[in-house]
Amino acid sequence: MPPELAVNNFNKPTNILFIYHRLDGIGGIETRWIDEFQYLNKHNYHVYLLTHKRAFDPNIAKLFNTCHFTTVDIESVSLATDFIKLVDHVVDTIESHDIELLSIHMLDLFACAAVMAAQLCRIPVISTIHGTPDIYRAPFNRLFIQSLTGNSFSLSVSVSKHLEGIYFSQAPLIKVIPNLINLNEYRHQASEITPAWLLISRISAEKYESILRFLQAANSCNIANIDIAGGGDPLELRKRINALDIKTQVRFLGEVRDIAELMPGYLGVAGMGRVAIEGLACQKPVCIISPEGNLIGLVTAYNFTRLRNYNFTGKGLVAIDNQELSKQLERHTPENSQHLYQKLKHELSIDNWDKYIELYKKTTFIDNQALESLYHKLAYFAVTLSRPFEKDKFFWHLFYETLIEYKLDDIKEMYHYYEDSIGLTSDYPNPYVTNKKVKWRDKFK
């Protein structure tokens, strides 16, 4: 090979394709991507993102100035014909854009189709787990999407030790890559301070427990005003707040996209996950409420490392009562916030992406012949599977047949376990949704 050609090949950018079933809002995944894509670009990667056409917001896409977008329009990924259509579309995208690496986010059928395409095109796959609900959905997801498809993963990423601990992966590379933050986008001071705390949370049923728990604690700690920022209909939540019979005044701001501009004007910040990181970046006292509705309390130098390891969700920490939160608020000083900011800067600054992206260069294609075989079977029989194929007995026949052919005894064992216990088509229960009628004013006394 001529020397000049070798140099050109060495400098050739790597094309990486991200797959996600939607891009119509800003959450933890999208916020993470904004910085990750910039650092990938810095490391000579060209970033592409494929998503569903009906869940694509061009205004959101404008936030990703180092990414090329492509969309696919399908009716339902659960229909075998549309699922195969999606696989074939991703294959076409990989080949037409010379994609060399695939990154999936969310272990769902949309991502599974993309992994099948990567198998057909012989390129490596990176999988990132962002939350527990992504793991515990139904036996179908665990058998087909996680176990069988997961045998294709070259690099398996989770955003916290909690997820790493409950998700079994056979990927050669397994790594916790926490959510990182661009500190340059956050201010420490504001010209005017609103005499209120800012609670950031999506307004949906699974979030009620944590929201109500903080409101009850805030009332006990004489926090007079709380603004809640987050999308969703607050009507039902307002009824439950009224049932608490608290003096703290609550105002709903709706969905706020520029949180970095909003935070500096408040006395403190409450939430979990990315919210906590952003609050610390603004050098505010930050109160953690776990997804289960437990009051974890302020982020301190003592609990920072454990909170960081579990993505600031409160996992692994003991809940506190209202009186303890009141004491923490009394002890907290601006110096404490500055100290936490320095820890944040050292451990969770976006500059850490430089070392994490080095892992991407170590990925290699892993041949998953069983997955490829199942693709061809599904493609042939797709028109005979007229309902969601994960509920069709003939699909399960094809699936189990493939396990036998490729001697995947570990997945066969799990198959029989689910078949004999909760059933192959059952859903896991959602711990954050309850039908019990609770008197909210009595719940946390």
XYZ file of C-alpha atoms in Angstrom:
445
model
C 0.000 0.000 0.000
C 1.410 3.427 -0.935
C 2.338 5.509 2.173
C 0.006 8.351 1.203
C -2.935 5.913 0.977
C -2.132 4.499 4.411
C -2.205 8.028 5.874
C -5.552 8.714 4.238
C -7.025 5.514 5.672
C -5.692 6.364 9.113
C -7.372 9.775 9.043
C -10.617 8.474 7.580
C -13.527 9.302 9.930
C -15.548 6.520 11.522
C -19.263 6.692 10.767
C -21.396 5.768 13.789
C -25.171 5.291 13.708
C -27.324 5.920 16.792
C -30.745 4.275 16.980
C -33.628 5.481 19.134
C -37.367 5.166 18.583
C -38.102 8.869 19.126
C -36.652 12.363 19.088
C -39.540 14.618 20.100
C -38.462 15.833 23.524
C -35.477 16.596 25.721
C -34.767 14.108 28.492
C -31.728 12.436 29.996
C -30.860 10.477 26.839
C -31.034 13.495 24.543
C -29.128 15.742 26.962
C -26.388 13.128 27.177
C -26.158 12.906 23.392
C -25.609 16.628 22.879
C -22.212 16.393 24.587
C -21.366 12.852 23.476
C -21.887 13.715 19.810
C -19.575 16.727 20.097
C -16.804 14.593 21.594
C -17.318 11.866 19.018
C -16.916 14.516 16.354
C -13.737 15.681 18.080
C -12.421 12.086 17.882
C -13.028 11.912 14.132
C -16.448 10.235 14.173
C -19.307 11.238 11.889
C -22.546 10.801 13.837
C -25.852 9.685 12.316
C -29.160 9.225 14.133
C -32.073 7.150 12.857
C -35.475 7.536 14.493
C -39.195 7.186 13.806
C -40.555 9.797 11.409
C -43.763 10.220 13.424
C -41.825 10.934 16.616
C -39.268 13.350 15.172
C -39.267 17.047 16.084
C -37.064 19.180 13.786
C -36.795 21.814 16.522
C -35.225 19.264 18.868
C -32.913 18.135 16.070
C -31.496 21.669 15.852
C -29.811 21.111 19.222
C -27.578 18.468 17.632
C -25.353 20.443 15.304
C -22.843 17.603 14.836
C -25.358 14.958 13.762
C -26.965 13.805 10.507
C -30.584 12.638 10.787
C -32.549 9.989 8.947
C -36.095 8.777 9.691
C -38.216 5.745 8.917
C -42.009 5.661 8.689
C -43.593 2.421 9.917
C -47.016 1.583 11.346
C -46.084 -0.698 14.255
C -42.756 -2.317 14.963
C -44.659 -5.169 16.669
C -46.092 -6.258 13.327
C -43.693 -8.715 11.723
C -43.977 -7.108 8.272
C -43.117 -3.664 9.655
C -40.373 -5.091 11.849
C -38.681 -6.627 8.810
C -39.226 -3.372 6.916
C -37.358 -1.573 9.700
C -34.469 -4.066 9.630
C -34.131 -3.630 5.892
C -34.284 0.175 6.197
C -31.463 0.167 8.762
C -29.413 -2.122 6.492
C -29.909 0.376 3.673
C -28.860 3.238 5.969
C -25.736 1.379 7.093
C -24.693 0.593 3.533
C -25.544 3.975 1.995
C -23.694 5.953 4.699
C -20.815 3.508 5.156
C -21.687 3.025 8.853
C -19.006 1.143 10.805
C -20.467 1.152 14.336
C -24.014 0.993 15.748
C -25.132 2.449 19.104
C -28.563 1.527 20.487
C -30.413 3.223 23.330
C -33.401 1.480 24.914
C -33.730 -2.301 24.629
C -36.921 -2.349 22.578
C -38.029 -3.816 19.253
C -36.870 -0.702 17.386
C -33.335 -1.227 18.668
C -33.568 -4.991 18.178
C -34.298 -4.505 14.474
C -31.212 -2.304 14.248
C -29.029 -4.979 15.864
C -30.310 -7.498 13.326
C -29.270 -5.065 10.601
C -25.826 -4.718 12.188
C -25.512 -8.512 12.147
C -26.366 -8.619 8.455
C -23.851 -5.849 7.739
C -21.166 -7.286 10.053
C -20.582 -4.177 12.176
C -20.081 -3.906 15.992
C -22.870 -2.882 18.379
C -22.772 -0.694 21.494
C -25.756 -0.927 23.863
C -26.559 1.649 26.555
C -29.015 1.026 29.413
C -30.522 4.187 30.901
C -33.028 2.866 33.443
C -34.506 -0.168 35.186
C -37.798 -0.075 33.201
C -35.690 -0.717 30.111
C -34.704 -4.098 31.581
C -37.892 -5.291 33.256
C -40.716 -5.232 30.728
C -41.780 -8.739 29.725
C -40.211 -12.178 29.246
C -40.326 -11.485 25.494
C -37.999 -8.518 25.964
C -35.619 -10.441 28.187
C -35.488 -13.528 25.974
C -35.496 -12.023 22.487
C -34.217 -8.486 22.884
C -31.811 -8.809 25.798
C -30.577 -12.412 25.758
C -30.558 -13.408 22.087
C -29.944 -9.957 20.626
C -27.589 -9.116 23.506
C -25.166 -11.762 22.255
C -24.298 -9.248 19.524
C -23.086 -6.513 21.888
C -19.410 -5.639 21.747
C -19.672 -2.918 24.399
C -22.389 -2.816 27.058
C -22.822 0.541 28.816
C -24.939 1.471 31.826
C -25.280 4.915 33.383
C -25.066 3.668 36.993
C -23.777 0.798 39.097
C -27.388 -0.055 39.935
C -28.099 -0.937 36.300
C -24.781 -2.710 35.906
C -25.688 -4.830 38.917
C -29.061 -6.097 37.637
C -28.442 -6.369 33.904
C -26.521 -9.457 32.841
C -24.464 -8.885 29.698
C -22.035 -11.169 27.916
C -20.410 -8.286 26.049
C -16.579 -8.438 26.060
C -16.504 -4.815 27.222
C -18.785 -3.713 30.093
C -18.558 -0.182 31.443
C -20.417 2.347 33.586
C -20.353 5.693 31.783
C -22.160 8.188 34.045
C -24.107 11.167 32.832
C -21.617 13.974 32.275
C -22.236 17.704 32.193
C -20.959 20.752 30.338
C -20.311 23.116 33.236
C -19.768 26.061 30.893
C -23.512 26.146 30.219
C -24.474 26.743 33.855
C -24.308 29.946 35.888
C -23.826 30.208 39.627
C -25.574 33.520 40.213
C -28.689 35.338 39.055
C -29.630 39.007 39.139
C -32.835 38.155 41.000
C -33.574 35.202 43.277
C -37.117 33.854 43.440
C -37.960 32.979 47.073
C -38.785 29.413 46.068
C -37.354 25.993 45.355
C -37.444 24.489 41.887
C -38.698 20.896 41.578
C -38.020 19.345 38.178
C -39.986 16.274 37.162
C -42.198 14.964 34.402
C -45.853 15.178 35.482
C -46.992 11.571 35.147
C -48.465 8.933 37.457
C -45.172 7.162 38.218
C -43.689 10.487 39.390
C -46.479 11.428 41.824
C -44.937 9.638 44.808
C -41.634 11.483 44.622
C -43.221 14.880 43.901
C -45.696 14.620 46.761
C -43.037 13.389 49.170
C -40.889 16.452 48.585
C -43.845 18.831 48.888
C -44.768 17.324 52.238
C -41.155 17.624 53.443
C -40.843 21.182 52.115
C -43.937 22.207 54.047
C -42.432 20.750 57.230
C -39.194 22.670 56.555
C -41.025 25.972 56.044
C -40.246 26.238 52.334
C -42.995 28.644 51.354
C -42.997 28.284 47.561
C -42.182 25.556 45.059
C -42.222 25.823 41.273
C -42.574 22.550 39.375
C -41.020 22.371 35.902
C -41.961 19.430 33.710
C -44.274 18.394 30.910
C -47.594 16.660 31.508
C -51.131 17.376 32.707
C -51.054 18.613 36.332
C -54.817 18.277 36.955
C -54.704 14.949 38.844
C -51.481 15.900 40.649
C -53.085 19.152 41.794
C -55.926 17.164 43.376
C -53.416 15.058 45.298
C -51.483 18.133 46.396
C -54.710 19.640 47.762
C -55.279 16.413 49.700
C -51.943 16.949 51.476
C -53.361 20.083 53.117
C -50.025 21.925 53.121
C -49.246 25.636 53.330
C -46.461 25.552 50.747
C -47.643 27.244 47.543
C -47.115 25.258 44.345
C -46.901 26.677 40.831
C -46.669 24.626 37.619
C -44.319 26.014 34.972
C -44.943 23.331 32.335
C -42.116 21.954 30.210
C -39.039 24.187 30.341
C -36.345 23.464 27.764
C -33.711 25.908 28.984
C -33.291 24.654 32.541
C -29.768 26.129 32.699
C -31.257 29.618 32.493
C -33.980 28.869 35.036
C -32.062 27.219 37.890
C -29.790 30.078 39.043
C -32.822 32.137 40.097
C -33.975 29.681 42.803
C -32.989 28.977 46.395
C -32.589 25.251 45.802
C -33.331 22.390 43.422
C -35.159 19.094 43.990
C -35.266 16.030 41.763
C -33.148 13.063 40.769
C -30.747 11.947 38.052
C -29.748 14.641 35.584
C -31.661 17.262 37.578
C -29.330 16.795 40.541
C -26.218 17.156 38.398
C -27.529 20.379 36.876
C -28.459 21.774 40.284
C -24.950 21.109 41.582
C -23.541 22.777 38.472
C -25.462 25.911 39.473
C -24.041 25.591 43.009
C -27.468 25.175 44.560
C -28.447 22.963 47.481
C -29.889 19.861 45.831
C -32.429 17.539 47.430
C -32.757 13.987 46.098
C -36.108 12.187 46.046
C -35.899 8.588 44.883
C -38.205 7.197 42.177
C -39.956 5.179 44.921
C -40.867 8.378 46.750
C -38.191 8.213 49.465
C -36.701 11.431 50.764
C -32.926 10.984 50.454
C -32.012 14.545 51.423
C -29.321 16.981 50.333
C -26.289 16.028 48.291
C -23.295 16.353 50.622
C -19.585 15.652 50.514
C -20.365 12.527 52.570
C -22.871 10.948 50.153
C -21.686 12.436 46.832
C -19.773 9.333 45.695
C -22.611 6.918 46.394
C -25.118 9.214 44.718
C -22.818 9.580 41.705
C -22.391 5.804 41.412
C -26.166 5.390 41.197
C -26.874 8.322 38.880
C -28.222 10.485 41.725
C -31.370 8.370 42.126
C -30.813 7.640 45.812
C -30.223 3.910 45.355
C -28.112 2.491 48.152
C -28.871 5.296 50.616
C -31.222 5.287 53.607
C -34.224 7.613 53.477
C -34.462 10.434 56.006
C -37.401 12.125 57.711
C -38.527 15.739 57.496
C -36.710 16.790 60.641
C -33.379 15.535 59.308
C -33.905 17.457 56.062
C -34.571 20.588 58.107
C -31.252 20.099 59.924
C -29.426 19.564 56.645
C -30.834 22.796 55.240
C -29.723 24.705 58.342
C -26.174 23.326 58.057
C -25.772 23.845 54.302
C -23.583 26.812 53.295
C -22.425 28.361 50.013
C -19.003 26.880 50.778
C -20.580 23.405 50.749
C -22.007 24.106 47.294
C -18.628 25.290 46.005
C -16.932 22.147 47.351
C -19.496 19.909 45.646
C -19.034 21.887 42.432
C -15.318 21.069 42.454
C -16.063 17.362 42.909
C -18.552 17.571 40.050
C -15.990 19.300 37.870
C -13.375 16.629 38.527
C -15.579 13.523 38.225
C -18.504 14.365 35.924
C -17.274 17.085 33.582
C -17.853 16.384 29.873
C -14.095 16.325 29.379
C -14.297 12.762 30.707
C -15.864 11.794 27.373
C -12.321 11.804 25.953
C -11.407 8.666 27.906
C -14.766 6.947 27.510
C -14.865 7.305 23.724
C -11.557 5.457 23.578
C -13.641 2.366 24.426
C -15.542 2.772 21.157
C -12.330 2.178 19.235
C -11.941 -1.242 20.884
C -15.263 -2.612 19.650
C -15.228 -5.518 17.209
C -17.994 -7.312 15.355
C -19.448 -10.299 17.217
C -21.077 -12.890 15.002
C -24.570 -13.841 16.198
C -25.689 -16.443 13.691
C -28.809 -17.347 15.659
C -30.095 -13.782 15.412
C -29.419 -13.712 11.683
C -31.250 -17.015 11.278
C -34.281 -15.672 13.139
C -34.317 -12.608 10.875
C -34.550 -14.788 7.767
C -37.295 -16.919 9.330
C -39.287 -13.837 10.341
C -38.834 -12.315 6.894
C -40.220 -15.463 5.271
C -43.200 -15.963 7.614
C -43.935 -12.261 8.321
C -47.124 -12.105 6.234
C -48.595 -15.030 8.205
C -48.137 -13.225 11.557
C -51.049 -10.794 11.404
C -51.026 -9.659 15.032
C -48.138 -8.427 17.225
C -45.668 -11.209 16.652
C -44.431 -11.402 20.251
C -47.912 -12.734 21.137
C -48.062 -15.235 18.283
C -47.448 -18.911 19.118
C -45.824 -19.520 15.750
C -43.215 -16.839 16.416
C -42.402 -18.561 19.706
C -42.034 -21.799 17.758
C -39.543 -20.124 15.420
C -37.724 -18.601 18.375
C -37.400 -21.864 20.309
C -36.460 -23.763 17.162
C -33.572 -21.327 16.705
C -32.411 -21.862 20.284
C -32.250 -25.611 19.635
C -30.448 -25.250 16.309
C -27.722 -23.036 17.770
C -27.556 -24.872 21.116
C -28.389 -21.786 23.182
C -29.146 -23.799 26.305
C -28.937 -20.838 28.686
C -31.735 -19.002 26.852
C -33.729 -22.259 26.576
C -33.550 -22.584 30.364
C -34.860 -19.041 30.821
C -37.574 -19.723 28.234
C -38.930 -22.671 30.233
C -38.655 -20.753 33.487
C -40.809 -17.902 32.163
C -43.216 -20.294 30.462
C -43.793 -22.163 33.729
C -43.871 -19.132 36.042
C -45.391 -15.858 34.796
C -45.999 -16.788 31.166
C -44.153 -15.747 28.027
C -46.466 -12.825 27.176
C -46.877 -11.329 30.669
C -45.622 -7.884 31.618
C -43.582 -7.168 34.717
C -45.499 -5.071 37.284
C -44.666 -1.377 37.474
C -43.540 -0.611 41.069
C -44.437 3.067 40.677
C -48.081 2.616 39.666
C -50.726 1.671 42.209
C -54.499 1.484 42.158
C -54.817 1.820 45.906
C -56.712 4.854 47.143
C -54.445 6.649 49.568
C -55.144 9.667 51.737
C -52.066 11.673 50.820
C -52.294 13.991 53.823
C -51.889 10.973 56.132
C -49.276 9.031 54.225
C -46.076 10.674 55.454
C -46.855 11.617 59.051
